[in-house]
Coordinates of C-alpha atoms in Angstrom, one line a residue:
X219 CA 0.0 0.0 0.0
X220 CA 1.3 3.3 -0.8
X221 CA 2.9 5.6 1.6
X222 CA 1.2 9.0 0.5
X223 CA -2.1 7.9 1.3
X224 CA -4.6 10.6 3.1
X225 CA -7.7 9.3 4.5
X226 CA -10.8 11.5 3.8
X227 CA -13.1 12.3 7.0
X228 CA -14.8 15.5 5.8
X229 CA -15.5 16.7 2.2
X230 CA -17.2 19.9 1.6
X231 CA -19.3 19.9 -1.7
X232 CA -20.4 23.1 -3.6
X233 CA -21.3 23.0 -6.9
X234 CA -23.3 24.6 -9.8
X235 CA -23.4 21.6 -12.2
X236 CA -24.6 19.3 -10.4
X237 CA -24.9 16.0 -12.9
X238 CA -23.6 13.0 -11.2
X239 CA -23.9 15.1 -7.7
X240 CA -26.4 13.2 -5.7
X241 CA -24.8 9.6 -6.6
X242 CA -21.2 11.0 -6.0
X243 CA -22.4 12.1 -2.4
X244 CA -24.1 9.4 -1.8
X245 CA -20.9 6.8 -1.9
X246 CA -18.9 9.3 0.3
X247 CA -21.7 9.1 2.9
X248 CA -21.9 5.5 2.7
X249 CA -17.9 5.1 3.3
X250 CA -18.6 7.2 6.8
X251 CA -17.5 10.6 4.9
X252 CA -19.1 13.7 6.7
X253 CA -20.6 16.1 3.7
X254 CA -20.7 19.8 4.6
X255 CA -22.6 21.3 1.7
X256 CA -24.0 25.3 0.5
X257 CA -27.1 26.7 -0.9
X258 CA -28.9 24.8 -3.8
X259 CA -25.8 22.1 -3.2
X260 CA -26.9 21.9 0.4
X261 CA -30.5 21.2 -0.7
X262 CA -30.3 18.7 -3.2
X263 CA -28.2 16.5 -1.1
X264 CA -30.7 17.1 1.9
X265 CA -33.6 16.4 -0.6
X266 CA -31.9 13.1 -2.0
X267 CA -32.2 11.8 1.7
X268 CA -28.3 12.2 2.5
X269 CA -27.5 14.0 5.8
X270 CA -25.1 17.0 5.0
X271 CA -24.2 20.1 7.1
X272 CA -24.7 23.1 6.4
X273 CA -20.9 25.1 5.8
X274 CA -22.7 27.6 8.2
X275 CA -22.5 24.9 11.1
X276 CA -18.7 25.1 10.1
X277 CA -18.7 29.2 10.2
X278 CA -21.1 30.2 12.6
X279 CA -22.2 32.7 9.9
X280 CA -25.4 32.6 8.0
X281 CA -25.3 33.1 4.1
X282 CA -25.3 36.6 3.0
X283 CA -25.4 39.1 1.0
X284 CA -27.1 37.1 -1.9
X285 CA -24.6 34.2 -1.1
X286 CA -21.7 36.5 -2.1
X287 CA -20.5 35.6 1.3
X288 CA -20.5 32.2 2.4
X289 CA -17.3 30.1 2.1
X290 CA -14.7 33.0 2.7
X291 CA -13.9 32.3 6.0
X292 CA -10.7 31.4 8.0
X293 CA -12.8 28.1 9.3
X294 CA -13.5 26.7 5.5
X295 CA -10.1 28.3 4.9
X296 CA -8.1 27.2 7.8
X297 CA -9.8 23.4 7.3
X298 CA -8.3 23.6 3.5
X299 CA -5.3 25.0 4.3
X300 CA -3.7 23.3 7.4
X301 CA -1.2 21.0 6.9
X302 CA -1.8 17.9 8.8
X303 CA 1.7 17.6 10.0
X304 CA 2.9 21.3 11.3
X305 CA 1.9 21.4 15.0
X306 CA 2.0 25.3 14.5
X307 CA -0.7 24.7 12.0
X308 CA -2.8 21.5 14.2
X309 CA -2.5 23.8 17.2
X310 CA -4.0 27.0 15.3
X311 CA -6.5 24.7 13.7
X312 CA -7.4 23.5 18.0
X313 CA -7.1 26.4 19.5
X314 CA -9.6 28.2 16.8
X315 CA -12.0 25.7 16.6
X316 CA -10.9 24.5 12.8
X317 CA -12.0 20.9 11.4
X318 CA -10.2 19.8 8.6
X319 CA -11.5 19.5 5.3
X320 CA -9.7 16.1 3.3
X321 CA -11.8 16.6 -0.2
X322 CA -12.6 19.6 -1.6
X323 CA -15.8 19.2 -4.5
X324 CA -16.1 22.9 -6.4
X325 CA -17.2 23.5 -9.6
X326 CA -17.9 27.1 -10.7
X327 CA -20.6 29.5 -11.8
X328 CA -21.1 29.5 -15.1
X329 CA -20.0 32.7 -16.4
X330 CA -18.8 31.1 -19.8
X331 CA -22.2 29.9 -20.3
X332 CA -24.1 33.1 -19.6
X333 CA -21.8 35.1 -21.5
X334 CA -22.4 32.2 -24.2
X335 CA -26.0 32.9 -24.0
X336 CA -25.6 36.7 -24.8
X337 CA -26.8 37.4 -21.0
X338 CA -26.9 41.2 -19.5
X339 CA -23.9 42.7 -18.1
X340 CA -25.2 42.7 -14.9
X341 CA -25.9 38.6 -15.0
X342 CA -22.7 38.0 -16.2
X343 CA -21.1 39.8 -13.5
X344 CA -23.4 38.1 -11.2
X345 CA -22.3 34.9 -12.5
X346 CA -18.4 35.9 -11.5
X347 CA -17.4 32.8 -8.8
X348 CA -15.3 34.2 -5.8
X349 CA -15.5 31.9 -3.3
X350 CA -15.3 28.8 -5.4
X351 CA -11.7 29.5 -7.3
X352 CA -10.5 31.2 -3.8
X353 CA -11.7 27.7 -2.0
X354 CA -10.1 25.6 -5.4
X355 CA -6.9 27.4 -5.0
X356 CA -6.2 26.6 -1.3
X357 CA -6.9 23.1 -1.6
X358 CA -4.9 22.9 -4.7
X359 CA -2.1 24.2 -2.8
X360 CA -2.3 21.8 -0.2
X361 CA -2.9 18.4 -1.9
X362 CA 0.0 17.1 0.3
X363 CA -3.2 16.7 2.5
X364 CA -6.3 18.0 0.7
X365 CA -8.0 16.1 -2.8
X366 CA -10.2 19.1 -4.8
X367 CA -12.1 18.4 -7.7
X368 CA -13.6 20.2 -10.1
X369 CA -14.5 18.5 -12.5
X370 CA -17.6 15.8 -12.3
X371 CA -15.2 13.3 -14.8
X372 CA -12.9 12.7 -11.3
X373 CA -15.5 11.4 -9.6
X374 CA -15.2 8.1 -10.6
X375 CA -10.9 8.5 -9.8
X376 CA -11.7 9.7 -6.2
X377 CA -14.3 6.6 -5.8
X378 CA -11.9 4.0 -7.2
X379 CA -9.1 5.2 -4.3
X380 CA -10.8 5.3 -2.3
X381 CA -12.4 1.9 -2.2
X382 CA -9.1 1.0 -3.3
X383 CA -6.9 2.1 -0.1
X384 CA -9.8 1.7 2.2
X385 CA -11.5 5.2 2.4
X386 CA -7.4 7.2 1.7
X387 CA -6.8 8.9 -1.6
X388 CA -3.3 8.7 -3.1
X389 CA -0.5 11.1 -3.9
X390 CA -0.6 10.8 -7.4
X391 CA -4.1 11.6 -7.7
X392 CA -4.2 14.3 -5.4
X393 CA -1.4 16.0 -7.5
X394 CA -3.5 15.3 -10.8
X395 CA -6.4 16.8 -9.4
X396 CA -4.4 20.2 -8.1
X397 CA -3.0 20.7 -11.9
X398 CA -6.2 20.5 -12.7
X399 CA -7.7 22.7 -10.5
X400 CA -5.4 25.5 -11.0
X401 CA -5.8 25.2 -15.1
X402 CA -9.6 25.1 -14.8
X403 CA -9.8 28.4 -12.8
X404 CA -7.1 30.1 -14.9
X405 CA -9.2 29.4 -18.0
X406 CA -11.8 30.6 -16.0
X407 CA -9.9 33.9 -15.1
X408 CA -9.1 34.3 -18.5
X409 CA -13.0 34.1 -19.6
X410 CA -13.5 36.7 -17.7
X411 CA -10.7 39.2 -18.4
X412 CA -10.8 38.7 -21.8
X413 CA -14.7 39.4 -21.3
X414 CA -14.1 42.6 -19.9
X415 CA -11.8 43.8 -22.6
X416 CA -14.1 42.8 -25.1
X417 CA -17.2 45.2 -23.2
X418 CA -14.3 47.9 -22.5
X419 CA -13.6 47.7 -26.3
X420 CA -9.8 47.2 -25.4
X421 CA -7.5 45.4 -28.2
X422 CA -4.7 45.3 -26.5
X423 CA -5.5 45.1 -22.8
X424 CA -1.5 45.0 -20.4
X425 CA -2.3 41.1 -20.0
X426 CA -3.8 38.9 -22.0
X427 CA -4.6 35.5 -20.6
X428 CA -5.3 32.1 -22.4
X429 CA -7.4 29.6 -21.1
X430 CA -9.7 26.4 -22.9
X431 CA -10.6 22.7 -22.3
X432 CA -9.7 19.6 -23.8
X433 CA -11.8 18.1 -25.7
X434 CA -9.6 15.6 -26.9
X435 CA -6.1 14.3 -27.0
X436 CA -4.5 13.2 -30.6
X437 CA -2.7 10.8 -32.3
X438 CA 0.1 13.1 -32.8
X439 CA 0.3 16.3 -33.9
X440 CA 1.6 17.9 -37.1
X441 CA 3.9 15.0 -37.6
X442 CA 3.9 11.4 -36.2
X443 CA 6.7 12.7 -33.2
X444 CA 5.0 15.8 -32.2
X445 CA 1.9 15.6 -29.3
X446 CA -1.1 17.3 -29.8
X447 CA -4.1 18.0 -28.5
X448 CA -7.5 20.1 -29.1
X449 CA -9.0 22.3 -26.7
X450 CA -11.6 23.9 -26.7
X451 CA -12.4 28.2 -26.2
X452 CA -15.3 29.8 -24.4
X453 CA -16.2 31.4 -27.8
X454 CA -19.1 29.7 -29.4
X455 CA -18.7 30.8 -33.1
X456 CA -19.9 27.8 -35.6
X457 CA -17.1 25.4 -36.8
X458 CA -15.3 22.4 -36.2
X459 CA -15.2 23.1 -32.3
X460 CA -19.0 23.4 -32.0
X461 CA -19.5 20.7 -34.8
X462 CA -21.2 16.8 -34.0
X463 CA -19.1 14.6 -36.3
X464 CA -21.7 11.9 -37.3
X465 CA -19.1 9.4 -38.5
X466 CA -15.3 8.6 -39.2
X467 CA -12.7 8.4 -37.4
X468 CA -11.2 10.5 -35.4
X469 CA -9.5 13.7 -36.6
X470 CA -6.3 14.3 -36.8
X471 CA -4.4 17.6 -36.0
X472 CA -4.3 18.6 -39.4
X473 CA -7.3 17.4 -40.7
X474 CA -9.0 19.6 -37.5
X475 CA -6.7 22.7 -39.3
X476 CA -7.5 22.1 -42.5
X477 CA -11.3 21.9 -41.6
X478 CA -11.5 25.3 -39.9
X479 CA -9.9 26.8 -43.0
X480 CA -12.7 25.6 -45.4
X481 CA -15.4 26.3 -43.3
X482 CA -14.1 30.0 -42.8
X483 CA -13.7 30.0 -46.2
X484 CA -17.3 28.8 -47.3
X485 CA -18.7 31.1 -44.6
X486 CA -18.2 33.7 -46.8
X487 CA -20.9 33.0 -49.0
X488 CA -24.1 33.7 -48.5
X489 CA -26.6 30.3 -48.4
X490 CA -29.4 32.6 -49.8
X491 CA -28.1 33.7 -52.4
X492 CA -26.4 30.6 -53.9
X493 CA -25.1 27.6 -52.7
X494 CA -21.1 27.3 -52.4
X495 CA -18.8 24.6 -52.1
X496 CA -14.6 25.0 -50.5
X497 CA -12.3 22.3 -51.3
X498 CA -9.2 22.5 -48.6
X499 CA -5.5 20.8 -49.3
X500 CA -3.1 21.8 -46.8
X501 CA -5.0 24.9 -45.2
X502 CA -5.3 25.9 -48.7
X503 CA -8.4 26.3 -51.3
X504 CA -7.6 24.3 -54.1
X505 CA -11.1 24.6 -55.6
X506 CA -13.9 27.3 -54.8
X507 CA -17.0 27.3 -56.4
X508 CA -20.5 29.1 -56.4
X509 CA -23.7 27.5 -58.0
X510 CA -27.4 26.9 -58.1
X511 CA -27.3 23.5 -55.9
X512 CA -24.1 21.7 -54.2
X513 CA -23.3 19.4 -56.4
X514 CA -22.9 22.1 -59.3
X515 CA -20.8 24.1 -56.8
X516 CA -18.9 21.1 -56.2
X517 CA -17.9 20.0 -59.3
X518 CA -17.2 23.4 -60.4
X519 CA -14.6 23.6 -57.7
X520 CA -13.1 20.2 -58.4
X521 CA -12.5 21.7 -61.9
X522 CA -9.8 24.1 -61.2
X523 CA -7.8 21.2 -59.1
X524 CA -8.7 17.5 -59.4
X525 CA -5.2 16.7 -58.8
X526 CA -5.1 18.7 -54.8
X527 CA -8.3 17.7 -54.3
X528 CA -7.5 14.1 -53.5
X529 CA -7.5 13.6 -49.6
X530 CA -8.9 17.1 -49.0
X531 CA -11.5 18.7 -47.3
X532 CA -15.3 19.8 -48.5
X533 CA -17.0 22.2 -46.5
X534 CA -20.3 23.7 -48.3
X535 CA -22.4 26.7 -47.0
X536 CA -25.8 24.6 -47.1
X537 CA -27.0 21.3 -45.8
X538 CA -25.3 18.5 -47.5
X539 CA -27.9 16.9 -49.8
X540 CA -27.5 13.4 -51.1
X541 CA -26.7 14.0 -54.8
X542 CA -23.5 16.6 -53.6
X543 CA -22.9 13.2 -50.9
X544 CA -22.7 10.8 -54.1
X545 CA -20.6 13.0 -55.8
X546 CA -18.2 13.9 -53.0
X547 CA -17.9 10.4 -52.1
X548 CA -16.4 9.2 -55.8
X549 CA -13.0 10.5 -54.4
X550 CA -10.8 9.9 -51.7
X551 CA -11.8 12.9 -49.3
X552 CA -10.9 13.5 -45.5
X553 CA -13.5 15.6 -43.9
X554 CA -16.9 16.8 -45.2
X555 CA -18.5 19.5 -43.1
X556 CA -21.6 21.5 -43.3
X557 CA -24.8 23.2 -41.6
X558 CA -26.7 20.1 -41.4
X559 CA -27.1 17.2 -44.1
X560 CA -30.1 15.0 -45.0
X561 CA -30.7 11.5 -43.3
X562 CA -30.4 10.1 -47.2
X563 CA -26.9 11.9 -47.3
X564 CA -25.8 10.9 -44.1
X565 CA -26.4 7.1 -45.6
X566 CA -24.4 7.8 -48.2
X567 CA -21.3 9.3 -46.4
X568 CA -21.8 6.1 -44.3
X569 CA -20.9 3.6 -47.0
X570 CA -17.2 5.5 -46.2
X571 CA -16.3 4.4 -43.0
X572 CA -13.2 6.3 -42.2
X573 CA -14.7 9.8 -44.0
X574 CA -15.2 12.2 -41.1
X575 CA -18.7 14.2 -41.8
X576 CA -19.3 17.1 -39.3
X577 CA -22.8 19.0 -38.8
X578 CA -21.7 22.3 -37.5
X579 CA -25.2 23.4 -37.0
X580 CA -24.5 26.8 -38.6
X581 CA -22.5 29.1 -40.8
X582 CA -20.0 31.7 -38.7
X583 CA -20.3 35.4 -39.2
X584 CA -17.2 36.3 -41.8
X585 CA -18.2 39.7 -40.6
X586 CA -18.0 39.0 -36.8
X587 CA -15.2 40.5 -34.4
X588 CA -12.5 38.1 -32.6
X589 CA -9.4 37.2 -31.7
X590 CA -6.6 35.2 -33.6
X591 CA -3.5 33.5 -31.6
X592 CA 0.0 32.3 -33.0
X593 CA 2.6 31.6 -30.7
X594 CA 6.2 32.6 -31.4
X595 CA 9.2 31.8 -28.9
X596 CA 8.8 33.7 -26.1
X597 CA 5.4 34.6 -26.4
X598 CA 2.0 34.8 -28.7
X599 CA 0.7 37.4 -31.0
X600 CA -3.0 38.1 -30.9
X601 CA -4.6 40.0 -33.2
X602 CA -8.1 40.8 -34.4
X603 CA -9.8 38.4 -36.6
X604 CA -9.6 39.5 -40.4
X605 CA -13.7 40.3 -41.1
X606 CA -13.3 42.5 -43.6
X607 CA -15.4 41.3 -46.5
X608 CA -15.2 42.9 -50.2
X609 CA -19.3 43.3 -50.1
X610 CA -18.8 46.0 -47.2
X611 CA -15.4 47.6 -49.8
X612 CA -15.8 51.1 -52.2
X613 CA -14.2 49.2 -55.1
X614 CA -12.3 52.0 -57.1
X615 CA -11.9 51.4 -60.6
X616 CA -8.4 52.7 -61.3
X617 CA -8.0 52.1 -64.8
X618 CA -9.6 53.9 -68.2
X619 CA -11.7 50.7 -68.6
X620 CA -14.5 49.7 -66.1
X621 CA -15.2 46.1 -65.4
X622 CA -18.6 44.5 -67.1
X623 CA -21.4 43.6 -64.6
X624 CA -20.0 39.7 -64.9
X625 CA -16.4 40.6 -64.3
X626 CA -17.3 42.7 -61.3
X627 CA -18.9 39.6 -59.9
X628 CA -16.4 37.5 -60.7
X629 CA -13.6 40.0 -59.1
X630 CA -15.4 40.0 -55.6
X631 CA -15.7 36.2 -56.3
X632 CA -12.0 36.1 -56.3
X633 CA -11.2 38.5 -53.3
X634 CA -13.8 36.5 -51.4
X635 CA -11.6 33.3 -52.0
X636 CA -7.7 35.4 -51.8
X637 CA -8.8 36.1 -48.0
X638 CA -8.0 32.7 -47.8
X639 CA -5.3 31.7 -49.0
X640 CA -1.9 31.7 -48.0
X641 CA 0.4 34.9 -49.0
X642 CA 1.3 35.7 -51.4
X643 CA -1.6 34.9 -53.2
X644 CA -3.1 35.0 -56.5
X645 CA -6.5 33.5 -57.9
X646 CA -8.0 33.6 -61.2
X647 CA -12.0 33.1 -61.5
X648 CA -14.6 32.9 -63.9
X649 CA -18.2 32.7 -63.5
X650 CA -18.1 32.2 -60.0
X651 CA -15.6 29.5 -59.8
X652 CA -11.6 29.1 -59.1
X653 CA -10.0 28.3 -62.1
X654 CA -6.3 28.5 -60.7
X655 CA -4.7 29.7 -57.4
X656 CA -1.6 30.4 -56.5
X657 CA -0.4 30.2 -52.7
X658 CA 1.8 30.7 -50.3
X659 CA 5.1 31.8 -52.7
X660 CA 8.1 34.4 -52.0
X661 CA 7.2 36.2 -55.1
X662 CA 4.0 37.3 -56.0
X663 CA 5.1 37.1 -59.9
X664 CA 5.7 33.4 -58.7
X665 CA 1.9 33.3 -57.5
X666 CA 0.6 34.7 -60.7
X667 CA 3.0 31.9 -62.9
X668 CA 1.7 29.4 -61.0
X669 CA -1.9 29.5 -61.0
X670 CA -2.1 30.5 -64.7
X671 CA -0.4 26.7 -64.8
X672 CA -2.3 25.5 -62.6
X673 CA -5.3 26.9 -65.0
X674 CA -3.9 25.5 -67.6
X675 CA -3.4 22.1 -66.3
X676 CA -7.1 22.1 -65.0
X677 CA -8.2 22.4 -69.0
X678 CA -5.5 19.3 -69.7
X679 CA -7.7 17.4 -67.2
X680 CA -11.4 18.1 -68.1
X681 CA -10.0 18.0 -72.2
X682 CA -10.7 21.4 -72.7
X683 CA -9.1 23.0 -76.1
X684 CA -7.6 26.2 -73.9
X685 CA -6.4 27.1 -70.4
X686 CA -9.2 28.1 -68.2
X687 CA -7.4 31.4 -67.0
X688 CA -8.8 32.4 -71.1
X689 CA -11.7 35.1 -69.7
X690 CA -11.1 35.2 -66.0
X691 CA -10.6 37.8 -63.5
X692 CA -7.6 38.3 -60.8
X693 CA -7.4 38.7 -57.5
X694 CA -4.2 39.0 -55.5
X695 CA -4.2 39.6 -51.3
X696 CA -2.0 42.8 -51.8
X697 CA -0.8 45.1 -54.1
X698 CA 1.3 44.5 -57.0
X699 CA 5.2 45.9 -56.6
X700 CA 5.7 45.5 -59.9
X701 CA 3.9 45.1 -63.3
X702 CA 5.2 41.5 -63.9
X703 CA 3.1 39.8 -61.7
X704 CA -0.1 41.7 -63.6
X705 CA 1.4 41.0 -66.9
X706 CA 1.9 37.1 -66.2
X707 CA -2.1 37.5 -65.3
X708 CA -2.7 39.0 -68.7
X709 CA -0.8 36.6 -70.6
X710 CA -2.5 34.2 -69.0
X711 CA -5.6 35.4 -70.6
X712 CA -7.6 37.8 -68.0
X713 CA -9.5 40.4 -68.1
X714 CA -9.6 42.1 -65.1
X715 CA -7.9 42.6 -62.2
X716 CA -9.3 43.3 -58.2
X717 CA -6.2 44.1 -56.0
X718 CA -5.5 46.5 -52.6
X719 CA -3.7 49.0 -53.9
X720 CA -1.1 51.2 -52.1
X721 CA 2.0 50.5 -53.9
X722 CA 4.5 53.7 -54.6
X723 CA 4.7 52.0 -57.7
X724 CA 0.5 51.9 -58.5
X725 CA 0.8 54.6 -61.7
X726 CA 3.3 51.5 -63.4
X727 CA 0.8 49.0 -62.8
X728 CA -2.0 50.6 -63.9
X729 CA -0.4 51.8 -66.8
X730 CA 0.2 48.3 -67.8
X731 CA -3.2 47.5 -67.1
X732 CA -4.2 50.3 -69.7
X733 CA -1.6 48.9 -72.1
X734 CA -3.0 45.3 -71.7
X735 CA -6.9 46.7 -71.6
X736 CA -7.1 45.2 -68.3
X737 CA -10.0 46.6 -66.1
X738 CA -8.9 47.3 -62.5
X739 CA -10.3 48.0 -59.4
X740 CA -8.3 48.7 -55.5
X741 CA -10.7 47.3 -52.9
X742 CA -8.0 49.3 -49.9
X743 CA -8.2 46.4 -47.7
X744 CA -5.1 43.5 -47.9
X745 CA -6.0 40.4 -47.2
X746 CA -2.6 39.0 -45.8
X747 CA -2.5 35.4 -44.9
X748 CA 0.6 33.7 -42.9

C-alpha cells in the first residue's frame, strides 16, 4: 500500500453543475464521509435523503449578502489549508476551533455559459465565482493533504481510491487533481478578463490571458513525433469546435486545421443567395465554387484542381444533400463538413467508414469581431480576426476601362476566395468559380505563374481546347510591386484585375493594365495570410 495515502473524514461539496452530484455524495456518505454542503448544493443532497451540514454549522455565519458571502472564512479556509503535519498549524487549527476539510468538491458558476447565451452585463457579472476559485486554490495548494475536484469526470478516480486504499486517496491523484484545479480556474480567469476587454472595447489590454478545455487528445500532432491536442475556447462561433461529427474516425491535427480553413472559407458566401462549395488541401483552397445547388458548386470547384483535391477537405455553406454526398464520395476525401445534411446523405457518407462528416449546426459570421493566436518563442501574437469582407469595400476602378457587370462579380468572387489563401496569393475566377490559385510563394510574380499553370493544367484534365485562366478575373491579397506579376495575369488570358492597392509604384501597374486593356479596381483592404 502506498505511503502517501490521506484518509478523507470530511468533504465539503459546492457546486453549480450538479450531474452526477447526488450519486457521487451518496458513496462518500456510505464510506462514513461527513458532507458539509452550501445553498442549492446543500439542498439537493438534503432532498436526495443524505445527511449534510450546512458550511454555516462550520462558520457560525449565515449566508449573505445574496450568497456573495458564504465560504470566505478562515474556518473553510483554515480546514483547507492546514497541513496535517505542522503542530503550528494543528494547534491553530485546535485552539480556533478549525475541522479539517480532506476533499474539496467545487465546480464554478457558469460565467462562460451566460456570457455564451448573450446574458446582461449585470448577470454575467453576477455569475463571476469568488468563493469557489478562492476555495479551489487553497486546496490545490495543499494536496500534500487535501484532494479538490472540479470537475464531475474525477469522480469516478476519487471513488476508485478510495475503495481502493480503504476510504485514503493517493498522492498521485491528489497531484493530478491540483494541476487541474489550477488550469480550470485560470481558463476561467481568462474568460473573464478577456470578457471585460471585449465590453471595454480594449485590443490590447497590459495582460492577455489564455485559457480552454480539452476536448480531446491526438494521435500526434503535425507529424507522427510531435503531441497534440485540441482544446476547446469559451467562444461559441460555428465550426469544427462546435461541430457533431456523425461518423469517421477521429481527426487528426491537421485534418482539424485544414477543416476550420474551409469552413471560414465557405462562410463567406451567402446560403441565400447561392449555394457554395470549399475544397481545402493543406490549409489551402484548391477549388472554390458558387452555383445553383451543391453538387454544381462542387464539381465546379473540383475543376480548377482535381489533382489537390485528393484527400482534401469539403466544407459547403448549405446542408449536405445526397446527390453533392454521391458526388463527393467518388473520391478519396478527409473531412466533409456542413450546416446540417439530409438522413439520405448521411447514408451515403456512411458507405465510407473512415470519412469524417461534421454537422456544424450553422454558418460563422465572416463579418464578426474576434481574436486570432499564434505563438512565437517567447510569447504569442494576438490579433483581431480578419472580417473584412469585399461586399462591405468602395471598389475603385483605377483604370480607363470599367469592369462589365460579370467581371465585377467575378472580381469580388475572387477576393472572397484570396482572403483565404496563403500569401502571397493569386487567384483567377470565372463565372463564379476558381479556375487557378496560386499560394503561399516568396514572389507574387511566382503566385501569378503558378496559377495560370495551374489553369492551364485544370483544361489538360477536363479536355478542354484552352487554359481556363482564357476570360477570368484576378485577384491578389495585396498590391502589385511591380507590373510582372499583372502581366503574367494578362498573358494568361484575364480580363480584369481586383487588388488593394497602395503601392509607390501603383501609376506603373495601372499603366500596364491600360496597355494590356485590363479593367482594375483597388478594394483598400489587404487580405494577408501567414
Amino acid at each position: 500500500m502506498p505511503s502517501d495515502l490521506k484518509r478523507v473524514s470530511r468533504a465539503l461539496l459546492s457546486v453549480s453543475d450538479k450531474t452526477g452530484l447526488v450519486d457521487f455524495a451518496r458513496a462518500l456518505s456510505e464510506r462514513g464521509i461527513e458532507l458539509v454542503s452550501t445553498g442549492g448544493t446543500h439542498k439537493a443532497l438534503s432532498e436526495a435523503g443524505l445527511s449534510v451540514k450546512d458550511v454555516s454549522d462550520l462558520t457560525g455565519f449565515p449566508e449573505m449578502m445574496d450568497g456573495r458571502v458564504k465560504t470566505l472564512h478562515p474556518s473553510v479556509h483554515g480546514g483547507l489549508l492546514g497541513i496535517r503535519a505542522n503542530p503550528e498549524h494543528q494547534a491553530a487549527m485546535l485552539a480556533h476551533g478549525i475541522q479539517a476539510i480532506d476533499l474539496l468538491v467545487v465546480n464554478l458558476y457558469p460565467f462562460e455559459a451566460t456570457v455564451a447565451a448573450g446574458k446582461p452585463y449585470d448577470d454575467c457579472i453576477e455569475n463571476i465565482d469568488i468563493g469557489g476559485p478562492a476555495m479551489i486554490r487553497a486546496a490545490a495548494k495543499n494536496h500534500g493533504d487535501v484532494a479538490v475536484v472540479v470537475d464531475g469526470a474525477d469522480y469516478a478516480a476519487v471513488l476508485a481510491d478510495l475503495s481502493r486504499y480503504e476510504g485514503a486517496v493517493t498522492y498521485t491523484l491528489r497531484r493530478r487533481l491540483a494541476q487541474k484545479a489550477y488550469a480550470r480556474t485560470a481558463a476561467y480567469d481568462a474568460a473573464i478578463s478577456n470578457w471585460f476587454a471585449s465590453e471595454l472595447g480594449e485590443a490590447t489590454p497590459p495582460f492577455r490571458a489564455l485559457g480552454g478545455a480539452i476536448a480531446e487528445v491526438m494521435r500526434y500532432g503535425e507529424n507522427p513525433h510531435q503531441s497534440a491536442a485540441f482544446y476547446r475556447t469559451p467562444e461559441q462561433r460555428p465550426g469544427v469546435a462546435t461541430a457533431r461529427q456523425v461518423q469517421g474516425k477521429q481527426l487528426s491535427y491537421n485534418n482539424i486545421n485544414d477543416t476550420d480553413a474551409a469552413y471560414e472559407a465557405v462562410a463567406e458566401f451567402n446560403p441565400e443567395r447561392s449555394a457554395a462549395v470549399v475544397i481545402v488541401k493543406h490549409a489551402n483552397p484548391c477549388g472554390v465554387a458558387e452555383g445553383a445547388s451543391l453538387v454544381e458548386a462542387y464539381e465546379r470547384a473540383l475543376r480548377c484542381d482535381p489533382v489537390s483535391a485528393f484527400g482534401g477537405i469539403v466544407a459547403m455553406n448549405r446542408a449536405l444533400d445526397a446527390e453533392a454526398a454521391k458526388a463527393i464520395t467518388e473520391i478519396f476525401t478527409e473531412v466533409i463538413i456542413a450546416p446540417d445534411a439530409s438522413e439520405e446523405a448521411i447514408a451515403i457518407v456512411a458507405a465510407k467508414k473512415n470519412l469524417r462528416l461534421l454537422l456544424a449546426g450553422a454558418l460563422p459570421d465572416p463579418r464578426q469581431p474576434g481574436l486570432t493566436l499564434r505563438t512565437v518563442a517567447g510569447g504569442f501574437l494576438a490579433q483581431s480576426r480578419d472580417n473584412a469582407v469585399v461586399d462591405a469595400m468602395d471598389l475603385k476602378v483605377v483604370t480607363k476601362r470599367a469592369p462589365s457587370e460579370r467581371e465585377l462579380a467575378d472580381l469580388r468572387f475572387a477576393f472572397r476566395v484570396a482572403k483565404h489563401v496563403k500569401s502571397n496569393a493569386i487567384v483567377y475566377a470565372r463565372d463564379l468559380a476558381t479556375v487557378g490559385i496560386g499560394a503561399g510563394q516568396m514572389s507574387r510574380v511566382d503566385s501569378s505563374r503558378i496559377a495560370a499553370w495551374k489553369a492551364a493544367e485544370a483544361a489538360k484534365a477536363a479536355g478542354l481546347p484552352e487554359t481556363l485562366a482564357k476570360g477570368s478575373v484576378v485577384a491578389s491579397d495585396a498590391f502589385f510591386p511591380f507590373a510582372d506579376g499583372l502581366m503574367a495575369a494578362a498573358e494568361a488570358g484575364a480580363t480584369a484585375v481586383i487588388q488593394p492597392g497602395g503601392s509607390m509604384r501603383d501609376d506603373e501597374v495601372i499603366k500596364a493594365a491600360d496597355e494590356a486593356g485590363l479593367a482594375m479596381v483597388f478594394t483598400g483592404h489587404r487580405h494577408f495570410r501567414h
